[in-house]
XYZ file of N, CA and C in Angstrom:
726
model
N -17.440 -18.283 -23.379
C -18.421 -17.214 -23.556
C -18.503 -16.413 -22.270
N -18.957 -15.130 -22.668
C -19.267 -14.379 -21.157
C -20.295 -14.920 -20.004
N -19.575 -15.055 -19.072
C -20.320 -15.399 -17.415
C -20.004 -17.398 -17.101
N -19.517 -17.802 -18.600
C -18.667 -18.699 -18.557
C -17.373 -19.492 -18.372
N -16.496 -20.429 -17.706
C -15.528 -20.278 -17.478
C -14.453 -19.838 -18.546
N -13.516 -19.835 -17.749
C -12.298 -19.015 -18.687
C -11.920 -20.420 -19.286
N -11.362 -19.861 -20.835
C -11.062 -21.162 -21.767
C -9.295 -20.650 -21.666
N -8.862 -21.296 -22.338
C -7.371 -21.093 -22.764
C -7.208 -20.038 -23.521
N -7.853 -19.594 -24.424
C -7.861 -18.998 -25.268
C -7.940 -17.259 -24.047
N -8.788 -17.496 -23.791
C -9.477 -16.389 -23.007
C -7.883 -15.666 -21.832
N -7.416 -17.518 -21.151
C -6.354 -16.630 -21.030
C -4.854 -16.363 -21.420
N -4.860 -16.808 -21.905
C -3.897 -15.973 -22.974
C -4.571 -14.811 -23.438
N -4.976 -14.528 -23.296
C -5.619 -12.964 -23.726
C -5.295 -12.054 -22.218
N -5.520 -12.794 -21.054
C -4.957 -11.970 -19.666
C -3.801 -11.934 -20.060
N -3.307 -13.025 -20.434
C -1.845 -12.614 -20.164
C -1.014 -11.630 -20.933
N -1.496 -11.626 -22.718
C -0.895 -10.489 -23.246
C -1.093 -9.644 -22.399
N -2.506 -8.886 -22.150
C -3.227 -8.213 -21.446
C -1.688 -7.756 -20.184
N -1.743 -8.277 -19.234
C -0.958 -8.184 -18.072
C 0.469 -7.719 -18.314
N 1.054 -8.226 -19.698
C 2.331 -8.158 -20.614
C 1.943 -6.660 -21.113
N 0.993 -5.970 -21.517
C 1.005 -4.990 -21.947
C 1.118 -4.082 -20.776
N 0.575 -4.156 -19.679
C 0.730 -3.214 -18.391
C -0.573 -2.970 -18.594
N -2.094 -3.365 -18.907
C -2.952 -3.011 -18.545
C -3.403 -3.361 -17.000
N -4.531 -2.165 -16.895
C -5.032 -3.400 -15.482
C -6.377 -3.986 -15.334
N -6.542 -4.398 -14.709
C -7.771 -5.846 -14.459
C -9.175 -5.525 -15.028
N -9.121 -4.039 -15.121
C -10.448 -3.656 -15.288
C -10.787 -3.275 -16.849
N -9.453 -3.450 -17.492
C -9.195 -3.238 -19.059
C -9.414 -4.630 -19.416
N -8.293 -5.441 -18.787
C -8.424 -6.729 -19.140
C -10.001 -7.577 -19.146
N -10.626 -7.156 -17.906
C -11.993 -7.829 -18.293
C -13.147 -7.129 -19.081
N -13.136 -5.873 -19.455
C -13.631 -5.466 -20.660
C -13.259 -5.795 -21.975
N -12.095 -6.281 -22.023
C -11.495 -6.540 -23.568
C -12.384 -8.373 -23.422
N -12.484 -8.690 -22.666
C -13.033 -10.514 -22.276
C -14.557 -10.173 -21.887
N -15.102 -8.867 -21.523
C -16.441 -8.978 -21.525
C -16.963 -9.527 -20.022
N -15.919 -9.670 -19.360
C -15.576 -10.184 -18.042
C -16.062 -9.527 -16.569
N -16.590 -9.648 -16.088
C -16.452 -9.429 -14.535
C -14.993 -8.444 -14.238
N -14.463 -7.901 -13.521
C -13.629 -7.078 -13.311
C -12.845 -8.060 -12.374
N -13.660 -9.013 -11.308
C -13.683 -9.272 -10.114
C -12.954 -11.261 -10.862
N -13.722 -11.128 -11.752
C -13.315 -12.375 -12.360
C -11.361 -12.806 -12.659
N -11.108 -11.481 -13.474
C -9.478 -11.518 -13.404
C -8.792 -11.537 -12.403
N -9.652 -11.102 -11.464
C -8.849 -10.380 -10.098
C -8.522 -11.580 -9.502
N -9.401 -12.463 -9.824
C -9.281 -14.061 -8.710
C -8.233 -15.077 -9.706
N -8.664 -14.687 -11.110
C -8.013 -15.702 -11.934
C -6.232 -15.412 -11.831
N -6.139 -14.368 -11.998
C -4.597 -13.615 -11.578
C -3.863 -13.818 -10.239
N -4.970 -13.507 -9.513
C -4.044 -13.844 -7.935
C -4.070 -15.218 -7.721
N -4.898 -16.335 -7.907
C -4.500 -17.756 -7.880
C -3.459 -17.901 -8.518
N -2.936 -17.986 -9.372
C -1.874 -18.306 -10.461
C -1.054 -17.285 -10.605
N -0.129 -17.080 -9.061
C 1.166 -16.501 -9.913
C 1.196 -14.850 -9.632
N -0.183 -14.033 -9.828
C -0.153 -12.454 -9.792
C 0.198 -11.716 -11.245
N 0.523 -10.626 -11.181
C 0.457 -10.016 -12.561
C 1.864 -10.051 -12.870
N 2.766 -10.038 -12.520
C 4.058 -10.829 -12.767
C 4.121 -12.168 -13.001
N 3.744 -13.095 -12.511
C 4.389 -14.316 -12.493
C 2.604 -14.770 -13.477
N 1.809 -14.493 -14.008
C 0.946 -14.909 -14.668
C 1.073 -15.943 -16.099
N 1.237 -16.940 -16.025
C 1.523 -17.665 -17.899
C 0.121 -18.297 -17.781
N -0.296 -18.143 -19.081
C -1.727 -19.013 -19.278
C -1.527 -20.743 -19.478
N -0.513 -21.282 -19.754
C 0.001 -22.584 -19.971
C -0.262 -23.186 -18.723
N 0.180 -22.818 -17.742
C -0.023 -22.781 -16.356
C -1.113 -22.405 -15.220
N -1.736 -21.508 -15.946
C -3.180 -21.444 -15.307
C -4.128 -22.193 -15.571
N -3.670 -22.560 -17.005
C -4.660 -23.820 -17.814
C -4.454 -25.084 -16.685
N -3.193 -25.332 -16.460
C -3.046 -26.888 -16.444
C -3.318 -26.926 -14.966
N -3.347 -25.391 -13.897
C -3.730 -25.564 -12.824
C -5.546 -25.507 -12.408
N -5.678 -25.082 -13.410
C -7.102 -25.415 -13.325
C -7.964 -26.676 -13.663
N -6.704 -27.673 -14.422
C -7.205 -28.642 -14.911
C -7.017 -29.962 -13.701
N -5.879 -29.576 -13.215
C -5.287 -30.016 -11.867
C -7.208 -29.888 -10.854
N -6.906 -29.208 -10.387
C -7.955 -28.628 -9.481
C -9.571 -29.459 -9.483
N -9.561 -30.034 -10.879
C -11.004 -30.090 -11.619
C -11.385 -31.299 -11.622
N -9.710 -32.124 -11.427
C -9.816 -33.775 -11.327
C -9.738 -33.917 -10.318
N -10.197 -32.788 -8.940
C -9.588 -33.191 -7.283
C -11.322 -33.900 -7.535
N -11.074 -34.060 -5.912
C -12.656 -34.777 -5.458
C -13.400 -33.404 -5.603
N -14.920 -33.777 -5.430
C -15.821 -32.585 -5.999
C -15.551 -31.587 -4.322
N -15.437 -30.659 -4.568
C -15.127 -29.361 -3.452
C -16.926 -29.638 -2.614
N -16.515 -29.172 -1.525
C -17.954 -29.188 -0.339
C -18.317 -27.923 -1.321
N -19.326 -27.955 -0.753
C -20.711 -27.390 -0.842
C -20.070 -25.697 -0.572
N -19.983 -24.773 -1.411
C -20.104 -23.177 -0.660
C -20.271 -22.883 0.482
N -19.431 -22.425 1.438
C -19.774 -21.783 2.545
C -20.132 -20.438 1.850
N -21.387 -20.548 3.516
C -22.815 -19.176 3.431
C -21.565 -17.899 3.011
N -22.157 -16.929 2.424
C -21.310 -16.164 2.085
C -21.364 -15.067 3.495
N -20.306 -14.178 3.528
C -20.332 -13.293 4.713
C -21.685 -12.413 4.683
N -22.359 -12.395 3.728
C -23.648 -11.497 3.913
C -24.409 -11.886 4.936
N -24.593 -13.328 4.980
C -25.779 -13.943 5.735
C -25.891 -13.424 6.661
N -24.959 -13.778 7.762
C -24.896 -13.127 8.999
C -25.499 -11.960 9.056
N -25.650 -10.678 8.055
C -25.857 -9.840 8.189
C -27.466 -9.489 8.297
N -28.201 -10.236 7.458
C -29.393 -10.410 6.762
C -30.113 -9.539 7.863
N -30.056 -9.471 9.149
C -30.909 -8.598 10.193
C -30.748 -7.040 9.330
N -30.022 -6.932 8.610
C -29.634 -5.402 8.619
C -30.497 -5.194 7.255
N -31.189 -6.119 6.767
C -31.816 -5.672 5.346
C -31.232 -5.748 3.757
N -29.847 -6.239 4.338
C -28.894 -5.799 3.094
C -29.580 -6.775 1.791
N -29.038 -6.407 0.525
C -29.466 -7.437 -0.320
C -27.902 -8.097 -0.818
N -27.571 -9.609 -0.469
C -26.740 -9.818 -0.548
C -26.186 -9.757 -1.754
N -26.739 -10.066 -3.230
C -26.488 -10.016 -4.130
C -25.440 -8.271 -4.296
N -26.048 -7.132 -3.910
C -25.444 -5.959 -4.359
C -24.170 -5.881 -3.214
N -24.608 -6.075 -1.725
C -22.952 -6.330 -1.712
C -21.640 -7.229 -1.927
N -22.003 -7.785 -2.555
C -21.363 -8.785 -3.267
C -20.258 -8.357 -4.124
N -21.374 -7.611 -4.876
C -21.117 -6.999 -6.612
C -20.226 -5.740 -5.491
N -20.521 -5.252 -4.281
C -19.661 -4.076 -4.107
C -18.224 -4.009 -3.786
N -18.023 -6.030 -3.048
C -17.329 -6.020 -2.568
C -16.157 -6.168 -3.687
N -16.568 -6.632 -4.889
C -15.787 -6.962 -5.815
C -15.746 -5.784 -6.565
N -15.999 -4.714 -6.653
C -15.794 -3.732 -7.340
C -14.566 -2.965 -5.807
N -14.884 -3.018 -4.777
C -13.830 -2.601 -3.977
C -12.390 -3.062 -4.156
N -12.453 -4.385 -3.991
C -11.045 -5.223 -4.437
C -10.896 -4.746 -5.526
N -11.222 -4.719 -6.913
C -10.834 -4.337 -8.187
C -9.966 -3.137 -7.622
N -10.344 -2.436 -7.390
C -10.010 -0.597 -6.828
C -9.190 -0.691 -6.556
N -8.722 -1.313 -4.749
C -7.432 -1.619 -4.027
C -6.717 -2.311 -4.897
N -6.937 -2.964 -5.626
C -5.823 -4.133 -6.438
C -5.587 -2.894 -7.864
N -6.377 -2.229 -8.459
C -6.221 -0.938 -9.644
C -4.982 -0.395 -8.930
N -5.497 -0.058 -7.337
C -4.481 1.380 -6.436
C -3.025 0.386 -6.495
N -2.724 -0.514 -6.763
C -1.485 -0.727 -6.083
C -1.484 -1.841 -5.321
N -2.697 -2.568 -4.691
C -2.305 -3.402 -3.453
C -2.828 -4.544 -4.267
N -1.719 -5.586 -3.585
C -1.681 -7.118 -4.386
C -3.090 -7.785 -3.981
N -3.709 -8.494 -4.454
C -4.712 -9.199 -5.277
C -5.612 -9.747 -3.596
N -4.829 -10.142 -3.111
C -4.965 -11.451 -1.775
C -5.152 -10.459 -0.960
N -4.204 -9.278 -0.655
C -4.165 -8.570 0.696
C -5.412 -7.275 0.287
N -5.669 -7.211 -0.734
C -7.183 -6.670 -1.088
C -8.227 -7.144 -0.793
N -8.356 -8.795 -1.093
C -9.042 -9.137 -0.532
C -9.605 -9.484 0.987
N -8.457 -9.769 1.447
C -8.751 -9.622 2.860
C -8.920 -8.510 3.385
N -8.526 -7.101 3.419
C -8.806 -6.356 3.613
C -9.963 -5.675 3.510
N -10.653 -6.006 2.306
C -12.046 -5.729 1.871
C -12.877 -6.078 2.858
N -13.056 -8.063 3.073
C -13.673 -8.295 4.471
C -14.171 -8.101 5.319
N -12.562 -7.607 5.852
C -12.777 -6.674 6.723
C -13.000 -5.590 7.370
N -12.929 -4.408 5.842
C -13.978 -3.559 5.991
C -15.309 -3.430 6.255
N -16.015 -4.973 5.477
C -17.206 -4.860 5.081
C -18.167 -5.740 6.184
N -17.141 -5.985 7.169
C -17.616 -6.922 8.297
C -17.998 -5.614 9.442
N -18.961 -6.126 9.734
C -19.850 -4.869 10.697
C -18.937 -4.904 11.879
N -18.471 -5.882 12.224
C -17.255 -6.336 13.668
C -15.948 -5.800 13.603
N -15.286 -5.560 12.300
C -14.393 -5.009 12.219
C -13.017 -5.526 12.391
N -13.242 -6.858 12.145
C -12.604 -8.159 12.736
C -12.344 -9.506 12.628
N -11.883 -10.091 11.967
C -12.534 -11.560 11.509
C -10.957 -12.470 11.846
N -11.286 -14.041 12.378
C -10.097 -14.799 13.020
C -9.810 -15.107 11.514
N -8.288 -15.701 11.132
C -8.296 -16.494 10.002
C -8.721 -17.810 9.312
N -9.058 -18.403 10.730
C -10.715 -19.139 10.326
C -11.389 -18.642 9.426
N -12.323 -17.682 10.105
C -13.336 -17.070 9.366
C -12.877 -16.417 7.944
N -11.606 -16.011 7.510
C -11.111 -15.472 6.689
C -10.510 -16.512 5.351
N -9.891 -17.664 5.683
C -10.244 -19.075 5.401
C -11.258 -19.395 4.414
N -12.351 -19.559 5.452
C -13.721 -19.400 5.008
C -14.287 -18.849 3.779
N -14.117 -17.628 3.738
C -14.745 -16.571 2.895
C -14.099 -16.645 1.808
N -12.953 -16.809 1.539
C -12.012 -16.442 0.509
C -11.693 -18.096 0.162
N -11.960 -19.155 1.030
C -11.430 -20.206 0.601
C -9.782 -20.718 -0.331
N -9.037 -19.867 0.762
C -7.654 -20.421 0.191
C -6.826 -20.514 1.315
N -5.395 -20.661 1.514
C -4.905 -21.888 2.463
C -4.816 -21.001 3.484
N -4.124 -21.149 4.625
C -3.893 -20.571 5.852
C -2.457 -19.969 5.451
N -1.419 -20.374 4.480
C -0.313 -19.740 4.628
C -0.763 -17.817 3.940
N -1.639 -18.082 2.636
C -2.209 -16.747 2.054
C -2.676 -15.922 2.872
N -3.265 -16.374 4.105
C -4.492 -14.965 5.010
C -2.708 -14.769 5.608
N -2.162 -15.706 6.316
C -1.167 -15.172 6.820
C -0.104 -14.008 6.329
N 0.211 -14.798 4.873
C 1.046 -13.267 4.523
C 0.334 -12.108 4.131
N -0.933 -12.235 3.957
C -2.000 -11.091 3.408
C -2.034 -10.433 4.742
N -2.131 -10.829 5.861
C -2.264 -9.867 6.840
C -0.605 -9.473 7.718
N -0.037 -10.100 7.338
C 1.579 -9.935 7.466
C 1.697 -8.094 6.822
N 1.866 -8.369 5.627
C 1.649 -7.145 4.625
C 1.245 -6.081 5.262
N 0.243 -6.738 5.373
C -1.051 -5.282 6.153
C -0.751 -4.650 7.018
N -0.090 -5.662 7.738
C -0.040 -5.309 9.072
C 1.643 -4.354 8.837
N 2.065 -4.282 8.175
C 3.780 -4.176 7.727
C 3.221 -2.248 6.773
N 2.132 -2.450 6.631
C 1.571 -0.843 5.970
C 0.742 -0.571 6.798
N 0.479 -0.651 8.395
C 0.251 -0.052 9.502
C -1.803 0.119 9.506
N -2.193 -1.120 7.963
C -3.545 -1.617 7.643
C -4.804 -1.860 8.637
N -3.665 -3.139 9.482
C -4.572 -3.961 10.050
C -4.049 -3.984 11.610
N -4.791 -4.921 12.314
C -3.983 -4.817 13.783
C -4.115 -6.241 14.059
N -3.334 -6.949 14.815
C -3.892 -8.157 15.881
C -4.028 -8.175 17.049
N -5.406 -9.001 16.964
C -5.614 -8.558 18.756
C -6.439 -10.079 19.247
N -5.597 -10.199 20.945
C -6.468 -11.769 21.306
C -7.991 -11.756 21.469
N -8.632 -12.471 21.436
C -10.391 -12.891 21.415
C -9.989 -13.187 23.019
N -10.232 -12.034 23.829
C -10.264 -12.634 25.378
C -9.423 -13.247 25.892
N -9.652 -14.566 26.279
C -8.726 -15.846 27.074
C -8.082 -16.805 26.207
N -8.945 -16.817 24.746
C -8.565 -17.429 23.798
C -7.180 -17.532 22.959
N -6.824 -17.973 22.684
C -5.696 -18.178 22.112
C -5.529 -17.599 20.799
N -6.973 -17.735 20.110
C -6.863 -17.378 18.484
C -6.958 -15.859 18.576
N -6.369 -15.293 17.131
C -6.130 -14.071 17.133
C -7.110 -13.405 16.179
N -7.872 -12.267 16.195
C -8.488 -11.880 15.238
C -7.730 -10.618 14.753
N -8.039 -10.471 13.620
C -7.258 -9.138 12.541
C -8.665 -8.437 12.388
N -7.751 -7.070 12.987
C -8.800 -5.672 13.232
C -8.764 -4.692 12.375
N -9.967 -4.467 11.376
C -9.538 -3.076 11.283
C -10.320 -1.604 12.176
N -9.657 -1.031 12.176
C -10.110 -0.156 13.719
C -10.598 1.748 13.120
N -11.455 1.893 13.152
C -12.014 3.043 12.729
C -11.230 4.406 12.442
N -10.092 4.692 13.268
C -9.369 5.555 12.801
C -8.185 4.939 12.142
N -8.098 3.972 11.387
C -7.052 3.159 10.437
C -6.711 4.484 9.584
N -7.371 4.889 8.956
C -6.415 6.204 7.816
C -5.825 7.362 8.630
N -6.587 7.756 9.818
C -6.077 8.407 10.588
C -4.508 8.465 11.168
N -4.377 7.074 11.675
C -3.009 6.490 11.742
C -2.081 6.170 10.654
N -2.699 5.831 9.404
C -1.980 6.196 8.166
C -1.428 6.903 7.915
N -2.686 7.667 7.785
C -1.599 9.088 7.344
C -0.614 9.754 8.180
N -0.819 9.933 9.763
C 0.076 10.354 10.542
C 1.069 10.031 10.368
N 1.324 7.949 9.752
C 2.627 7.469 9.397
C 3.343 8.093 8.549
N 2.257 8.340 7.608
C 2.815 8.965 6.151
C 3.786 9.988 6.510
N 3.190 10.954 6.895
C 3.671 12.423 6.977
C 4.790 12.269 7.949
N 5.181 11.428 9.088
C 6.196 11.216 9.867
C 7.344 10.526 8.745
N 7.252 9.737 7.843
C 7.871 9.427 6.962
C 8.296 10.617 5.847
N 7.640 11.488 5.586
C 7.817 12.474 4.628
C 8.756 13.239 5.538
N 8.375 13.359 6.968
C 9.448 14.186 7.655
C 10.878 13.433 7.490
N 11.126 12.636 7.826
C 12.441 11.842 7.537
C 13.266 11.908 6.561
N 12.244 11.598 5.127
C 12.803 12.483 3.517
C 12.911 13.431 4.204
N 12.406 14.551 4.343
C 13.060 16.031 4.615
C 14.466 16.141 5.672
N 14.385 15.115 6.645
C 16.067 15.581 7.152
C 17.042 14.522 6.921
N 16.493 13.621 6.365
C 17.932 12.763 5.858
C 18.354 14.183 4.375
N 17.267 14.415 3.706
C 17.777 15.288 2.679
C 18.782 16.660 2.858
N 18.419 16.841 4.033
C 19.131 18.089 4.597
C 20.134 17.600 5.127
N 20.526 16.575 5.331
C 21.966 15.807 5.458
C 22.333 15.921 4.454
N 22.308 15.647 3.309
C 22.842 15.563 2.348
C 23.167 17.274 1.842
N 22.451 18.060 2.151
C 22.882 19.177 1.614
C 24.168 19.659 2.598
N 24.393 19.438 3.760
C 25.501 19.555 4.458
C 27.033 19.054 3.654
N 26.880 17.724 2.622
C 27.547 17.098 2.488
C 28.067 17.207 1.561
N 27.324 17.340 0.242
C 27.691 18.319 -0.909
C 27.687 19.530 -1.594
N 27.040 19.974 -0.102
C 27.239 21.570 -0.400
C 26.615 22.361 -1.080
N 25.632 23.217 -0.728
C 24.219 24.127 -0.454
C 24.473 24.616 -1.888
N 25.851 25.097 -2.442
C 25.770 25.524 -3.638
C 26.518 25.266 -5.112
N 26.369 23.266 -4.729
C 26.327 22.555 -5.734
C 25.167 22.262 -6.275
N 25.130 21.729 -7.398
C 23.844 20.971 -7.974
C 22.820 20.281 -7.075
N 23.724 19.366 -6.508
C 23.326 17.799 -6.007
C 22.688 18.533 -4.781
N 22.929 19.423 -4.565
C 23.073 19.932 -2.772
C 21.909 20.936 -2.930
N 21.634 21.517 -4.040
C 20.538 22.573 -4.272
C 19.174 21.467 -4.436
N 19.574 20.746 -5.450
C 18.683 19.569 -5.528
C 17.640 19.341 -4.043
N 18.947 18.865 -3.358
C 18.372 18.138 -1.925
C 17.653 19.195 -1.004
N 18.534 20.407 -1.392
C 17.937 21.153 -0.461
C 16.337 21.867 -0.389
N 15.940 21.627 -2.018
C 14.369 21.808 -2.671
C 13.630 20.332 -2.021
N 14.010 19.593 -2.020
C 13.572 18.291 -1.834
C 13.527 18.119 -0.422
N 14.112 18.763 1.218
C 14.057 19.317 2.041
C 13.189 19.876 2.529
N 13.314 21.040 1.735
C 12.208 21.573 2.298
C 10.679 21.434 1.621
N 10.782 20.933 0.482
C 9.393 20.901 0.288
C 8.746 19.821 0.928
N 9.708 18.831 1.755
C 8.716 17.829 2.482
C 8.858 18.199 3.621
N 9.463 18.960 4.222
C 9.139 19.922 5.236
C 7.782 20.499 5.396
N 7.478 21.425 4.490
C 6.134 21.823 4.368
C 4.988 21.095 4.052
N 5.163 19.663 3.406
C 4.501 18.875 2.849
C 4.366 18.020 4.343
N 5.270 17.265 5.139
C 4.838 16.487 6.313
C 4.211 17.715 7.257
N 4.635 18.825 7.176
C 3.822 20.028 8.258
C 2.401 19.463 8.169
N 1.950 19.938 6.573
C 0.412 20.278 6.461
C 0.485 19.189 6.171
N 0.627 17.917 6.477
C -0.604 16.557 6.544
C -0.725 16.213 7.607
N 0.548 16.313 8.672
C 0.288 15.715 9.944
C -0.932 17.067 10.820
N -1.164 18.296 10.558
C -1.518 18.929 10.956
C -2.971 18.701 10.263
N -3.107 18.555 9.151
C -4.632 17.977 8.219
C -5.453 16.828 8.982
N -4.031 15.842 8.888
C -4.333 14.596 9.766
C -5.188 14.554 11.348
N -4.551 15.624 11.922
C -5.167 15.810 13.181
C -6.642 16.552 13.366
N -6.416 17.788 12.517
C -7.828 18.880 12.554
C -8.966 17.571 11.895
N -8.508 16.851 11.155
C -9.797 16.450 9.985
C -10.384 15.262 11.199
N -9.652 14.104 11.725
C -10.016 13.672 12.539
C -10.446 13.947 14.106
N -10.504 15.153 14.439
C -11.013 15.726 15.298
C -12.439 16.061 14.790
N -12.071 16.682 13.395
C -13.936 17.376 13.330
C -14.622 15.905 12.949
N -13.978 15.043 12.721
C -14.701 13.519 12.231
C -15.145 12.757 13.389
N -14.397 12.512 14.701
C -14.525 12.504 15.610
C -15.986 13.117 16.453
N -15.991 14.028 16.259
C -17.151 14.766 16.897
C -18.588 14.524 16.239
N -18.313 14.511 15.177
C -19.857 13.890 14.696
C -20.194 12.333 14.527
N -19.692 11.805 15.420
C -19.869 10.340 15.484
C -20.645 10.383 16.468
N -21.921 9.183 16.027
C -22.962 8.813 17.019
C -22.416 8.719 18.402
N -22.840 9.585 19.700
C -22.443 9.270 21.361
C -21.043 10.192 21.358
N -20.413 10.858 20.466
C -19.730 11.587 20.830
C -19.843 12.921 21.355
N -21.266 13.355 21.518
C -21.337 14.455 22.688
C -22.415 14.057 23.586
């Protein structure tokens, strides 16, 4: 039943679901579901590729005969509680965020961590603490922030004298994104213009490339140039910046 665990039945219904190319947020409306609910049931078991319900069944059944799990660690709100928040709604926000990033494209785990660490006032959390929150092994935060760090996401940086490393996300993160982006769009534009050298400006293949050239020509112009003006005027209206 709804707000109850998932039966067999229920998933096999993700899994057509996942087999059809829907996404998470279809799938838990057709189940009456949490959005946030598939999102966890999917990325434990496999992802939206490798998903069989035969197997999610029997790993959950696995799991159920371990010894009884400790007690919940405090959720990341607590800490916060000076700030007024009501933990319950960011909760519900953080899981409507992951839904989003995991809707956009980004795998299940590295959403989640990422979320985190948006939503962490520090901007920062060791994989301890990340561990913690998400409660799954140390090899997962690792490749989740591997990833991240591999789409120019996240950063690592030492805690002082300490040895352990915390994963940053750092306020102009899209800023540096996008700059990547558009330095990458420049690249399409002159590997493409190689190619028009090669088969020749007034073949097919070569007219092709040469539209494809220049329109990311003009296309990396105006983002890396967007990129800069927008974070300048963003820049300036930040608290202590004049």
């Amino acid at each position: 039943m709804p707000g109850g665990r998932l039966t067999y039945a229920d998933r096999q219904r993700i899994a057509a679901g996942l087999a059809e190319g829907l996404g998470y947020s279809d799938i838990a409306r057709r189940l009456a579901r949490p959005t946030s609910t598939i999102t966890r049931e999917v990325g434990r078991n496999g992802g939206p590729h490798a998903y069989r319900a035969a197997a999610a069944q029997a790993a959950t059944a696995r799991r159920a005969r371990r010894s009884k799990p400790a007690p919940r660690p405090a959720e990341p709100i607590a800490a916060e509680t000076p700030y007024g928040r009501d933990p319950e709604a960011v909760r519900a926000f953080e899981d409507r965020f992951m839904a989003m990033m995991v809707q956009t494209g980004l795998p299940p785990m590295m959403a989640a961590v990422l979320v985190h660490l948006f939503t962490s006032d520090t901007g920062g959390l060791t994989a301890a603490e990340l561990i913690q929150r998400l409660r799954v092994s140390p090899a997962s935060i690792s490749k989740a922030v591997g990833y991240l760090e591999r789409l120019g996401l996240v950063r690592r940086e030492r805690e002082g004298r300490r040895r352990r490393e915390r994963y940053i996300v750092h306020d102009d993160i899209w800023y540096r994104t996008w700059s990547a982006s558009a330095r990458s769009i420049q690249l399409w534009a002159g590997t493409a213009q190689e190619g028009v050298g090669v088969l020749g400006a007034a073949t097919p293949a070569g007219a092709r490339l040469d539209m494809t050239s220049r329109y990311f020509q003009l296309l990396g112009g105006d983002m890396a140039k967007a990129a800069e003006n927008r974070w300048r005027a963003l820049s300036a209206t930040r608290p202590g910046s004049r």
